[in-house]
PDB file of C-alpha atoms and ligand atoms in Angstrom:
ATOM      1  CA  MET A 199      -0.117   0.072   0.027  1.00 78.00           C
ATOM      2  CA  GLN A 200       1.493   3.339  -0.978  1.00 84.00           C
ATOM      3  CA  LYS A 201       2.131   5.588   1.986  1.00 91.00           C
ATOM      4  CA  ILE A 202       0.152   8.880   2.195  1.00 97.00           C
ATOM      5  CA  ARG A 203       2.442  11.622   2.028  1.00 97.00           C
ATOM      6  CA  HIS A 204       0.462  14.835   0.707  1.00 98.00           C
ATOM      7  CA  ALA A 205      -2.229  16.803   2.382  1.00 98.00           C
ATOM      8  CA  VAL A 206      -4.451  19.223   0.430  1.00 98.00           C
ATOM      9  CA  ILE A 207      -5.889  21.992   2.531  1.00 98.00           C
ATOM     10  CA  PRO A 208      -7.967  24.519   0.606  1.00 98.00           C
ATOM     11  CA  VAL A 209      -7.941  28.070   2.059  1.00 97.00           C
ATOM     12  CA  ALA A 210      -8.977  30.290  -0.565  1.00 93.00           C
ATOM     13  CA  GLY A 211     -12.430  31.258   0.952  1.00 88.00           C
ATOM     14  CA  LEU A 212     -13.144  35.030   1.478  1.00 86.00           C
ATOM     15  CA  GLY A 213     -14.364  34.308   5.078  1.00 86.00           C
ATOM     16  CA  THR A 214     -17.340  36.635   4.526  1.00 91.00           C
ATOM     17  CA  ARG A 215     -19.215  35.034   7.620  1.00 92.00           C
ATOM     18  CA  PHE A 216     -16.431  36.608   9.891  1.00 94.00           C
ATOM     19  CA  LEU A 217     -16.309  40.069   8.521  1.00 95.00           C
ATOM     20  CA  PRO A 218     -15.292  42.450   9.750  1.00 95.00           C
ATOM     21  CA  ALA A 219     -12.509  40.282  11.503  1.00 93.00           C
ATOM     22  CA  THR A 220     -11.530  38.731   8.040  1.00 93.00           C
ATOM     23  CA  LYS A 221     -11.376  42.026   6.171  1.00 92.00           C
ATOM     24  CA  ALA A 222      -7.371  42.080   6.278  1.00 92.00           C
ATOM     25  CA  ILE A 223      -6.508  38.665   8.093  1.00 94.00           C
ATOM     26  CA  PRO A 224      -7.278  35.347   6.406  1.00 96.00           C
ATOM     27  CA  LYS A 225     -10.065  33.431   8.401  1.00 96.00           C
ATOM     28  CA  GLU A 226      -7.758  30.578   8.869  1.00 97.00           C
ATOM     29  CA  LEU A 227      -5.594  32.547  11.114  1.00 97.00           C
ATOM     30  CA  LEU A 228      -8.429  33.395  13.467  1.00 97.00           C
ATOM     31  CA  PRO A 229      -7.301  31.720  16.877  1.00 97.00           C
ATOM     32  CA  ILE A 230      -8.628  28.754  18.600  1.00 98.00           C
ATOM     33  CA  VAL A 231      -7.429  30.117  22.099  1.00 98.00           C
ATOM     34  CA  ASP A 232      -3.942  31.417  21.123  1.00 96.00           C
ATOM     35  CA  VAL A 233      -3.302  28.888  18.060  1.00 97.00           C
ATOM     36  CA  PRO A 234      -4.375  29.829  14.488  1.00 97.00           C
ATOM     37  CA  ALA A 235      -7.029  27.364  13.254  1.00 98.00           C
ATOM     38  CA  ILE A 236      -4.842  26.401  10.360  1.00 98.00           C
ATOM     39  CA  GLN A 237      -2.165  25.313  12.792  1.00 98.00           C
ATOM     40  CA  VAL A 238      -4.535  23.123  14.611  1.00 98.00           C
ATOM     41  CA  VAL A 239      -5.601  21.547  11.292  1.00 98.00           C
ATOM     42  CA  ILE A 240      -1.984  21.079  10.284  1.00 98.00           C
ATOM     43  CA  GLU A 241      -0.758  19.809  13.399  1.00 97.00           C
ATOM     44  CA  GLU A 242      -3.489  16.970  12.962  1.00 98.00           C
ATOM     45  CA  ALA A 243      -2.053  16.219   9.597  1.00 98.00           C
ATOM     46  CA  VAL A 244       1.422  15.934  10.771  1.00 97.00           C
ATOM     47  CA  ALA A 245       0.629  13.779  13.571  1.00 97.00           C
ATOM     48  CA  ALA A 246      -1.111  11.348  11.184  1.00 97.00           C
ATOM     49  CA  GLY A 247       2.251  11.028   9.327  1.00 96.00           C
ATOM     50  CA  ILE A 248       1.495  13.491   6.539  1.00 97.00           C
ATOM     51  CA  GLU A 249       4.983  15.090   5.253  1.00 96.00           C
ATOM     52  CA  GLN A 250       3.842  17.536   2.461  1.00 96.00           C
ATOM     53  CA  VAL A 251       1.226  19.943   3.103  1.00 97.00           C
ATOM     54  CA  VAL A 252      -0.284  21.853  -0.079  1.00 98.00           C
ATOM     55  CA  LEU A 253      -2.361  24.905   0.677  1.00 97.00           C
ATOM     56  CA  VAL A 254      -4.906  25.974  -2.266  1.00 98.00           C
ATOM     57  CA  THR A 255      -4.952  29.743  -1.588  1.00 96.00           C
ATOM     58  CA  GLY A 256      -6.292  32.958  -2.912  1.00 92.00           C
ATOM     59  CA  ARG A 257      -5.403  36.548  -2.783  1.00 89.00           C
ATOM     60  CA  GLY A 258      -4.483  37.994   0.485  1.00 88.00           C
ATOM     61  CA  LYS A 259      -3.499  34.673   2.169  1.00 92.00           C
ATOM     62  CA  GLY A 260       0.230  35.274   2.268  1.00 92.00           C
ATOM     63  CA  ALA A 261       0.158  35.399   5.919  1.00 94.00           C
ATOM     64  CA  ILE A 262      -0.753  31.802   6.209  1.00 95.00           C
ATOM     65  CA  MET A 263       2.742  30.982   4.649  1.00 94.00           C
ATOM     66  CA  ASP A 264       4.294  33.372   6.967  1.00 94.00           C
ATOM     67  CA  HIS A 265       2.894  31.688  10.269  1.00 95.00           C
ATOM     68  CA  PHE A 266       4.763  28.521   9.013  1.00 94.00           C
ATOM     69  CA  ASP A 267       8.303  30.354   8.163  1.00 92.00           C
ATOM     70  CA  HIS A 268      10.957  31.700  10.396  1.00 91.00           C
ATOM     71  CA  SER A 269      10.328  35.242  11.665  1.00 90.00           C
ATOM     72  CA  TYR A 270      13.729  36.218  12.194  1.00 91.00           C
ATOM     73  CA  GLU A 271      13.061  39.709  13.935  1.00 92.00           C
ATOM     74  CA  LEU A 272      10.765  37.876  16.426  1.00 92.00           C
ATOM     75  CA  GLU A 273      13.282  34.972  17.101  1.00 92.00           C
ATOM     76  CA  ASP A 274      16.160  37.542  17.817  1.00 93.00           C
ATOM     77  CA  THR A 275      14.169  39.591  19.971  1.00 94.00           C
ATOM     78  CA  LEU A 276      12.967  36.823  21.971  1.00 93.00           C
ATOM     79  CA  ARG A 277      16.484  35.405  22.212  1.00 92.00           C
ATOM     80  CA  ARG A 278      17.734  38.580  23.366  1.00 94.00           C
ATOM     81  CA  ARG A 279      14.936  38.823  26.014  1.00 95.00           C
ATOM     82  CA  ASN A 280      15.911  35.239  27.071  1.00 94.00           C
ATOM     83  CA  ARG A 281      12.297  33.876  26.332  1.00 93.00           C
ATOM     84  CA  LEU A 282      13.311  30.354  25.880  1.00 89.00           C
ATOM     85  CA  ASP A 283       9.983  29.085  26.143  1.00 89.00           C
ATOM     86  CA  LEU A 284       8.348  31.321  23.430  1.00 92.00           C
ATOM     87  CA  ILE A 285      11.606  30.684  21.233  1.00 92.00           C
ATOM     88  CA  ALA A 286      10.980  26.991  21.327  1.00 91.00           C
ATOM     89  CA  GLU A 287       7.319  27.131  20.463  1.00 91.00           C
ATOM     90  CA  VAL A 288       7.940  29.660  17.593  1.00 92.00           C
ATOM     91  CA  GLU A 289      10.759  27.550  16.038  1.00 90.00           C
ATOM     92  CA  ARG A 290       8.594  24.391  16.515  1.00 92.00           C
ATOM     93  CA  ILE A 291       5.875  25.906  14.264  1.00 93.00           C
ATOM     94  CA  SER A 292       8.532  27.023  11.420  1.00 90.00           C
ATOM     95  CA  GLU A 293      10.109  23.469  11.506  1.00 89.00           C
ATOM     96  CA  MET A 294       6.891  21.488  11.680  1.00 90.00           C
ATOM     97  CA  ILE A 295       6.303  21.644   7.729  1.00 91.00           C
ATOM     98  CA  ARG A 296       7.639  23.298   4.671  1.00 87.00           C
ATOM     99  CA  PRO A 297       4.417  24.055   2.878  1.00 93.00           C
ATOM    100  CA  VAL A 298       3.815  24.682  -0.732  1.00 95.00           C
ATOM    101  CA  SER A 299       1.028  26.892  -2.268  1.00 95.00           C
ATOM    102  CA  VAL A 300      -0.935  26.700  -5.241  1.00 97.00           C
ATOM    103  CA  ARG A 301      -3.346  29.639  -6.251  1.00 95.00           C
ATOM    104  CA  GLN A 302      -7.009  28.970  -7.144  1.00 95.00           C
ATOM    105  CA  LYS A 303      -7.503  31.684  -9.400  1.00 91.00           C
ATOM    106  CA  ALA A 304     -11.340  31.909  -9.428  1.00 90.00           C
ATOM    107  CA  PRO A 305     -13.908  30.750  -6.605  1.00 90.00           C
ATOM    108  CA  LEU A 306     -15.302  27.809  -8.762  1.00 95.00           C
ATOM    109  CA  GLY A 307     -15.946  25.399  -5.705  1.00 96.00           C
ATOM    110  CA  LEU A 308     -14.226  22.993  -3.687  1.00 97.00           C
ATOM    111  CA  GLY A 309     -13.968  20.270  -6.255  1.00 98.00           C
ATOM    112  CA  HIS A 310     -12.085  22.754  -8.503  1.00 98.00           C
ATOM    113  CA  ALA A 311      -9.793  23.824  -5.328  1.00 98.00           C
ATOM    114  CA  VAL A 312      -8.675  20.277  -4.953  1.00 98.00           C
ATOM    115  CA  LEU A 313      -8.131  20.062  -8.553  1.00 98.00           C
ATOM    116  CA  CYS A 314      -5.517  22.937  -8.470  1.00 98.00           C
ATOM    117  CA  ALA A 315      -3.495  20.567  -6.299  1.00 98.00           C
ATOM    118  CA  GLN A 316      -2.965  18.067  -8.911  1.00 98.00           C
ATOM    119  CA  PRO A 317       0.359  19.535 -10.461  1.00 97.00           C
ATOM    120  CA  ILE A 318       1.839  18.645  -6.819  1.00 97.00           C
ATOM    121  CA  VAL A 319       0.234  15.665  -5.935  1.00 97.00           C
ATOM    122  CA  GLY A 320       0.299  13.828  -9.310  1.00 96.00           C
ATOM    123  CA  ASP A 321      -0.968  10.084  -9.120  1.00 96.00           C
ATOM    124  CA  ASN A 322      -0.321   9.584  -5.481  1.00 97.00           C
ATOM    125  CA  PRO A 323      -3.142   9.048  -2.864  1.00 98.00           C
ATOM    126  CA  PHE A 324      -3.631  11.949  -0.568  1.00 98.00           C
ATOM    127  CA  VAL A 325      -5.755  13.467   2.060  1.00 98.00           C
ATOM    128  CA  VAL A 326      -7.867  16.557   2.062  1.00 98.00           C
ATOM    129  CA  LEU A 327      -8.582  18.380   5.166  1.00 98.00           C
ATOM    130  CA  LEU A 328     -11.133  21.331   5.224  1.00 98.00           C
ATOM    131  CA  PRO A 329     -10.028  23.823   7.775  1.00 97.00           C
ATOM    132  CA  ASP A 330     -13.567  24.758   8.912  1.00 97.00           C
ATOM    133  CA  ASP A 331     -13.809  21.558  10.609  1.00 98.00           C
ATOM    134  CA  LEU A 332     -11.905  20.775  13.687  1.00 98.00           C
ATOM    135  CA  VAL A 333     -11.930  17.281  15.277  1.00 98.00           C
ATOM    136  CA  GLU A 334     -10.857  16.622  18.819  1.00 96.00           C
ATOM    137  CA  SER A 335      -9.917  13.079  19.372  1.00 97.00           C
ATOM    138  CA  ASP A 336      -7.639  10.604  20.839  1.00 96.00           C
ATOM    139  CA  ILE A 337      -6.394   9.325  17.404  1.00 98.00           C
ATOM    140  CA  PRO A 338      -6.298  12.248  14.869  1.00 98.00           C
ATOM    141  CA  ALA A 339      -9.237  11.774  12.662  1.00 98.00           C
ATOM    142  CA  THR A 340      -7.080  11.917   9.491  1.00 98.00           C
ATOM    143  CA  ARG A 341      -5.096   8.989  11.052  1.00 98.00           C
ATOM    144  CA  GLN A 342      -8.435   7.072  11.725  1.00 98.00           C
ATOM    145  CA  LEU A 343      -9.167   7.554   7.831  1.00 98.00           C
ATOM    146  CA  ILE A 344      -5.551   6.573   6.572  1.00 98.00           C
ATOM    147  CA  ASP A 345      -5.857   3.298   8.833  1.00 97.00           C
ATOM    148  CA  ARG A 346      -9.252   2.568   6.971  1.00 97.00           C
ATOM    149  CA  TYR A 347      -7.692   3.253   3.635  1.00 97.00           C
ATOM    150  CA  GLU A 348      -4.739   0.817   4.226  1.00 96.00           C
ATOM    151  CA  GLN A 349      -7.340  -1.688   5.457  1.00 95.00           C
ATOM    152  CA  PHE A 350      -9.657  -1.365   2.362  1.00 95.00           C
ATOM    153  CA  GLY A 351      -7.395  -0.022  -0.194  1.00 95.00           C
ATOM    154  CA  ALA A 352     -10.111   2.426  -1.417  1.00 96.00           C
ATOM    155  CA  GLY A 353     -10.722   5.986  -0.764  1.00 98.00           C
ATOM    156  CA  VAL A 354     -12.244   7.024   2.462  1.00 98.00           C
ATOM    157  CA  VAL A 355     -14.377   9.908   3.797  1.00 98.00           C
ATOM    158  CA  ALA A 356     -15.180  10.886   7.383  1.00 98.00           C
ATOM    159  CA  LEU A 357     -18.761  10.514   8.137  1.00 98.00           C
ATOM    160  CA  MET A 358     -21.106  11.715  11.191  1.00 98.00           C
ATOM    161  CA  ARG A 359     -24.624  11.419  11.810  1.00 97.00           C
ATOM    162  CA  VAL A 360     -26.682  14.678  11.972  1.00 98.00           C
ATOM    163  CA  ASP A 361     -30.332  15.841  12.597  1.00 97.00           C
ATOM    164  CA  ARG A 362     -32.451  15.281   9.543  1.00 95.00           C
ATOM    165  CA  GLU A 363     -33.329  18.997   9.392  1.00 95.00           C
ATOM    166  CA  ASP A 364     -29.640  19.803   9.081  1.00 97.00           C
ATOM    167  CA  VAL A 365     -28.812  17.552   5.988  1.00 98.00           C
ATOM    168  CA  SER A 366     -28.962  20.553   3.547  1.00 97.00           C
ATOM    169  CA  MET A 367     -25.662  21.985   5.104  1.00 97.00           C
ATOM    170  CA  TYR A 368     -23.756  18.941   3.946  1.00 98.00           C
ATOM    171  CA  GLY A 369     -22.670  16.397   1.422  1.00 98.00           C
ATOM    172  CA  ILE A 370     -24.944  13.343   2.218  1.00 98.00           C
ATOM    173  CA  VAL A 371     -24.351   9.556   1.446  1.00 98.00           C
ATOM    174  CA  GLY A 372     -26.369   6.649   0.630  1.00 98.00           C
ATOM    175  CA  ALA A 373     -24.444   3.693   2.212  1.00 97.00           C
ATOM    176  CA  GLU A 374     -24.538  -0.043   3.221  1.00 97.00           C
ATOM    177  CA  GLN A 375     -23.151  -0.814   6.607  1.00 95.00           C
ATOM    178  CA  MET A 376     -19.986  -3.033   6.249  1.00 94.00           C
ATOM    179  CA  HIS A 377     -18.725  -2.986   9.974  1.00 93.00           C
ATOM    180  CA  GLU A 378     -19.394  -0.896  13.000  1.00 91.00           C
ATOM    181  CA  ARG A 379     -18.557   2.407  11.884  1.00 96.00           C
ATOM    182  CA  THR A 380     -17.827   1.568   8.449  1.00 98.00           C
ATOM    183  CA  HIS A 381     -19.982   1.837   5.267  1.00 98.00           C
ATOM    184  CA  ARG A 382     -19.665   1.000   1.576  1.00 98.00           C
ATOM    185  CA  ILE A 383     -20.921   4.359  -0.076  1.00 98.00           C
ATOM    186  CA  THR A 384     -23.362   3.967  -2.896  1.00 97.00           C
ATOM    187  CA  SER A 385     -24.462   7.603  -3.706  1.00 97.00           C
ATOM    188  CA  LEU A 386     -23.543  11.059  -2.434  1.00 97.00           C
ATOM    189  CA  ILE A 387     -25.673  14.304  -2.736  1.00 97.00           C
ATOM    190  CA  GLU A 388     -24.469  17.866  -1.975  1.00 97.00           C
ATOM    191  CA  LYS A 389     -26.670  19.648   0.430  1.00 97.00           C
ATOM    192  CA  PRO A 390     -29.968  17.625  -0.338  1.00 97.00           C
ATOM    193  CA  ALA A 391     -33.298  18.925   0.746  1.00 97.00           C
ATOM    194  CA  PRO A 392     -34.343  16.639   3.818  1.00 96.00           C
ATOM    195  CA  ALA A 393     -36.937  14.907   1.663  1.00 95.00           C
ATOM    196  CA  ASN A 394     -34.165  14.066  -0.946  1.00 94.00           C
ATOM    197  CA  ALA A 395     -31.489  12.840   1.625  1.00 97.00           C
ATOM    198  CA  PRO A 396     -30.514   9.371   1.289  1.00 97.00           C
ATOM    199  CA  SER A 397     -29.457   9.044   4.925  1.00 97.00           C
ATOM    200  CA  ASP A 398     -28.669  11.136   7.861  1.00 97.00           C
ATOM    201  CA  LEU A 399     -24.768  10.363   7.454  1.00 98.00           C
ATOM    202  CA  ALA A 400     -23.061  13.519   6.442  1.00 98.00           C
ATOM    203  CA  VAL A 401     -19.583  14.060   4.979  1.00 98.00           C
ATOM    204  CA  ILE A 402     -17.067  15.600   7.422  1.00 98.00           C
ATOM    205  CA  GLY A 403     -14.159  17.729   6.088  1.00 98.00           C
ATOM    206  CA  ARG A 404     -11.698  14.837   6.075  1.00 98.00           C
ATOM    207  CA  TYR A 405     -11.045  12.709   3.094  1.00 98.00           C
ATOM    208  CA  VAL A 406      -8.486   9.991   1.767  1.00 98.00           C
ATOM    209  CA  LEU A 407      -8.435  10.154  -2.001  1.00 98.00           C
ATOM    210  CA  PRO A 408      -6.602   8.007  -4.648  1.00 97.00           C
ATOM    211  CA  GLY A 409      -4.902  10.106  -7.405  1.00 97.00           C
ATOM    212  CA  SER A 410      -7.484   8.997  -9.899  1.00 97.00           C
ATOM    213  CA  ILE A 411      -9.983  11.260  -8.241  1.00 98.00           C
ATOM    214  CA  PHE A 412      -8.259  14.220 -10.289  1.00 98.00           C
ATOM    215  CA  ALA A 413      -9.748  12.535 -13.398  1.00 98.00           C
ATOM    216  CA  HIS A 414     -13.171  12.570 -12.069  1.00 98.00           C
ATOM    217  CA  LEU A 415     -12.772  16.140 -11.038  1.00 98.00           C
ATOM    218  CA  GLN A 416     -11.719  17.068 -14.440  1.00 98.00           C
ATOM    219  CA  ARG A 417     -14.879  15.554 -15.808  1.00 97.00           C
ATOM    220  CA  THR A 418     -17.292  17.142 -13.199  1.00 97.00           C
ATOM    221  CA  ARG A 419     -19.627  19.907 -14.421  1.00 97.00           C
ATOM    222  CA  PRO A 420     -20.872  22.656 -12.042  1.00 96.00           C
ATOM    223  CA  GLY A 421     -23.345  21.317  -9.587  1.00 96.00           C
ATOM    224  CA  HIS A 422     -25.013  22.578  -6.232  1.00 96.00           C
ATOM    225  CA  GLY A 423     -24.580  26.305  -6.267  1.00 95.00           C
ATOM    226  CA  GLY A 424     -23.091  26.617  -9.631  1.00 96.00           C
ATOM    227  CA  GLU A 425     -19.776  25.319  -8.190  1.00 96.00           C
ATOM    228  CA  ILE A 426     -17.429  22.254  -9.146  1.00 97.00           C
ATOM    229  CA  GLN A 427     -18.395  20.048  -6.334  1.00 98.00           C
ATOM    230  CA  LEU A 428     -15.875  17.403  -4.631  1.00 98.00           C
ATOM    231  CA  THR A 429     -19.091  15.449  -3.671  1.00 98.00           C
ATOM    232  CA  ASP A 430     -20.167  14.889  -7.300  1.00 98.00           C
ATOM    233  CA  ALA A 431     -16.653  13.738  -8.246  1.00 98.00           C
ATOM    234  CA  LEU A 432     -16.788  11.280  -5.211  1.00 98.00           C
ATOM    235  CA  GLN A 433     -19.953   9.953  -6.677  1.00 98.00           C
ATOM    236  CA  SER A 434     -18.388   9.121  -9.783  1.00 97.00           C
ATOM    237  CA  LEU A 435     -15.240   7.649  -7.879  1.00 98.00           C
ATOM    238  CA  ALA A 436     -17.584   5.574  -5.758  1.00 98.00           C
ATOM    239  CA  ARG A 437     -19.181   4.046  -8.895  1.00 97.00           C
ATOM    240  CA  ASP A 438     -15.880   3.468 -10.465  1.00 96.00           C
ATOM    241  CA  GLN A 439     -13.670   2.061  -7.655  1.00 96.00           C
ATOM    242  CA  GLY A 440     -15.767   1.968  -4.514  1.00 97.00           C
ATOM    243  CA  LEU A 441     -15.514   4.400  -1.592  1.00 98.00           C
ATOM    244  CA  VAL A 442     -15.697   3.724   2.193  1.00 98.00           C
ATOM    245  CA  GLY A 443     -17.414   5.990   4.823  1.00 98.00           C
ATOM    246  CA  TYR A 444     -16.055   5.909   8.413  1.00 98.00           C
ATOM    247  CA  GLU A 445     -17.692   7.342  11.278  1.00 98.00           C
ATOM    248  CA  PHE A 446     -14.783   8.770  12.957  1.00 98.00           C
ATOM    249  CA  GLN A 447     -14.307   8.845  16.712  1.00 98.00           C
ATOM    250  CA  GLY A 448     -14.099  12.422  18.074  1.00 97.00           C
ATOM    251  CA  THR A 449     -15.788  15.658  18.488  1.00 97.00           C
ATOM    252  CA  ARG A 450     -16.188  17.767  15.453  1.00 98.00           C
ATOM    253  CA  HIS A 451     -16.436  21.588  15.413  1.00 98.00           C
ATOM    254  CA  ASP A 452     -17.760  23.470  12.541  1.00 97.00           C
ATOM    255  CA  ILE A 453     -15.773  26.898  13.012  1.00 97.00           C
ATOM    256  CA  GLY A 454     -16.843  28.188   9.782  1.00 94.00           C
ATOM    257  CA  ASP A 455     -20.013  29.185  11.923  1.00 93.00           C
ATOM    258  CA  LYS A 456     -19.756  31.953  14.535  1.00 96.00           C
ATOM    259  CA  LEU A 457     -21.600  29.845  17.322  1.00 97.00           C
ATOM    260  CA  GLY A 458     -19.254  26.712  16.271  1.00 97.00           C
ATOM    261  CA  PHE A 459     -16.387  28.902  16.402  1.00 97.00           C
ATOM    262  CA  LEU A 460     -17.187  30.117  19.971  1.00 98.00           C
ATOM    263  CA  LYS A 461     -18.030  26.613  20.995  1.00 98.00           C
ATOM    264  CA  ALA A 462     -14.589  25.305  19.861  1.00 98.00           C
ATOM    265  CA  ASN A 463     -12.695  27.935  21.569  1.00 98.00           C
ATOM    266  CA  LEU A 464     -14.597  27.187  24.799  1.00 98.00           C
ATOM    267  CA  ALA A 465     -13.945  23.406  24.265  1.00 97.00           C
ATOM    268  CA  TYR A 466     -10.282  23.924  23.700  1.00 97.00           C
ATOM    269  CA  ALA A 467      -9.823  26.531  26.505  1.00 98.00           C
ATOM    270  CA  LEU A 468     -11.703  24.346  28.979  1.00 97.00           C
ATOM    271  CA  GLN A 469      -8.915  21.639  28.402  1.00 96.00           C
ATOM    272  CA  ARG A 470      -5.940  23.726  28.877  1.00 96.00           C
ATOM    273  CA  ASP A 471      -4.033  23.499  32.114  1.00 97.00           C
ATOM    274  CA  ASP A 472      -3.363  27.269  32.185  1.00 96.00           C
ATOM    275  CA  LEU A 473      -6.862  28.379  31.751  1.00 97.00           C
ATOM    276  CA  GLY A 474      -9.341  25.491  32.223  1.00 97.00           C
ATOM    277  CA  ASP A 475     -10.336  25.666  35.948  1.00 98.00           C
ATOM    278  CA  ASP A 476     -10.549  29.612  35.828  1.00 98.00           C
ATOM    279  CA  LEU A 477     -12.779  29.584  32.886  1.00 98.00           C
ATOM    280  CA  ARG A 478     -14.916  26.750  34.118  1.00 97.00           C
ATOM    281  CA  GLU A 479     -15.592  28.826  37.318  1.00 97.00           C
ATOM    282  CA  HIS A 480     -16.433  32.000  35.364  1.00 97.00           C
ATOM    283  CA  LEU A 481     -18.742  30.290  33.090  1.00 96.00           C
ATOM    284  CA  LEU A 482     -20.741  28.578  36.060  1.00 96.00           C
ATOM    285  CA  ARG A 483     -20.888  32.070  37.857  1.00 96.00           C
ATOM    286  CA  THR A 484     -22.012  33.912  34.695  1.00 94.00           C
ATOM    287  CA  LEU A 485     -24.801  31.114  34.079  1.00 92.00           C
ATOM    288  CA  GLU A 486     -25.774  31.331  37.623  1.00 91.00           C
ATOM    289  CA  ARG A 487     -26.310  35.004  37.421  1.00 86.00           C
ATOM    290  CA  GLU A 488     -28.438  34.831  34.409  1.00 79.00           C
TER     291      GLU A 488
HETATM  292  C1  LIG B  46     -18.158  21.258   2.403  1.00 51.34           C
HETATM  293  C2  LIG B  46     -18.561  20.033   1.400  1.00 51.34           C
HETATM  294  C3  LIG B  46     -19.833  19.058   2.108  1.00 51.34           C
HETATM  295  C4  LIG B  46     -19.301  18.575   3.452  1.00 51.34           C
HETATM  296  C5  LIG B  46     -18.732  20.074   4.376  1.00 51.34           C
HETATM  297  C6  LIG B  46     -18.226  19.432   5.707  1.00 51.34           C
HETATM  298  O1  LIG B  46     -19.300  21.965   2.490  1.00 51.34           O
HETATM  299  O2  LIG B  46     -18.918  20.604   0.112  1.00 51.34           O
HETATM  300  O3  LIG B  46     -19.818  18.013   1.306  1.00 51.34           O
HETATM  301  O4  LIG B  46     -20.330  17.941   3.960  1.00 51.34           O
HETATM  302  O5  LIG B  46     -17.803  20.791   3.657  1.00 51.34           O
HETATM  303  O6  LIG B  46     -17.922  20.435   6.550  1.00 51.34           O
HETATM  304  P1  LIG B  46     -19.191  23.626   3.056  1.00 51.34           P
HETATM  305  O7  LIG B  46     -19.230  23.574   4.530  1.00 51.34           O
HETATM  306  O8  LIG B  46     -17.765  24.049   2.590  1.00 51.34           O
HETATM  307  O9  LIG B  46     -20.183  24.179   2.325  1.00 51.34           O
END
């Protein structure tokens, strides 16, 4: 089984849901407590064994690349002030990965964004991580999917059960259960109306894909919202080579949504040794007063 080395992370979105915060700052750099969301996602990929991160970017996203580069003035100043703890953390981030970026020159959809990575990924299998989805878990969600890929030798998508009234926010699959948590996917529909949804199993933003997905993406015509949808190319891949769905273990946060972003910040902060206890006490007191 070919080792998966590449992760493709689409970061070209305008972040309109977070204006005005995202007027001059890429939404992917908004912090989860004090860590940019994109770093949380990339740390998950690195923990899963990924060696090469491909960021599919757009205009104004240069600061994301800067975050994973050395910052000479900052490191020098911290060194002169003897802030050894901070230097270690800042250097760790610069050395974690050497990302490459490819520009998506027009907002033609998620499928098109993934296709932009083809010149770098080539025929190799790869993972896709959507940075609006954070997953807290013991085993990184990406690793859970790669393990299933190695087991079945087919593409794998992360699945989560959602309320019926929420199906129109997701790609929804039709599937036959193979084992506990594992499904053979027979169909996929992007953002169906509840009446048309084949199940309550939603695709969450973690995928393991064979290099052959690019041929399917090239043939994919604009679908939901007039965009080239990854979901439609996955439907074609499922018919051609099979596709596995895995109900990952962990808690998913949708940080593309304001409430989801706030919940993720609380969840991550509550687990921190330096903040958790004080924040818990503050929340309890605030709620008692209401
Ligand atoms: C994207 C995908 C959708 C998937 C979702 C998961 O939609 O198109 O199939 O279910 O991510 O978060 P988006 O949320 O970007 O509109």
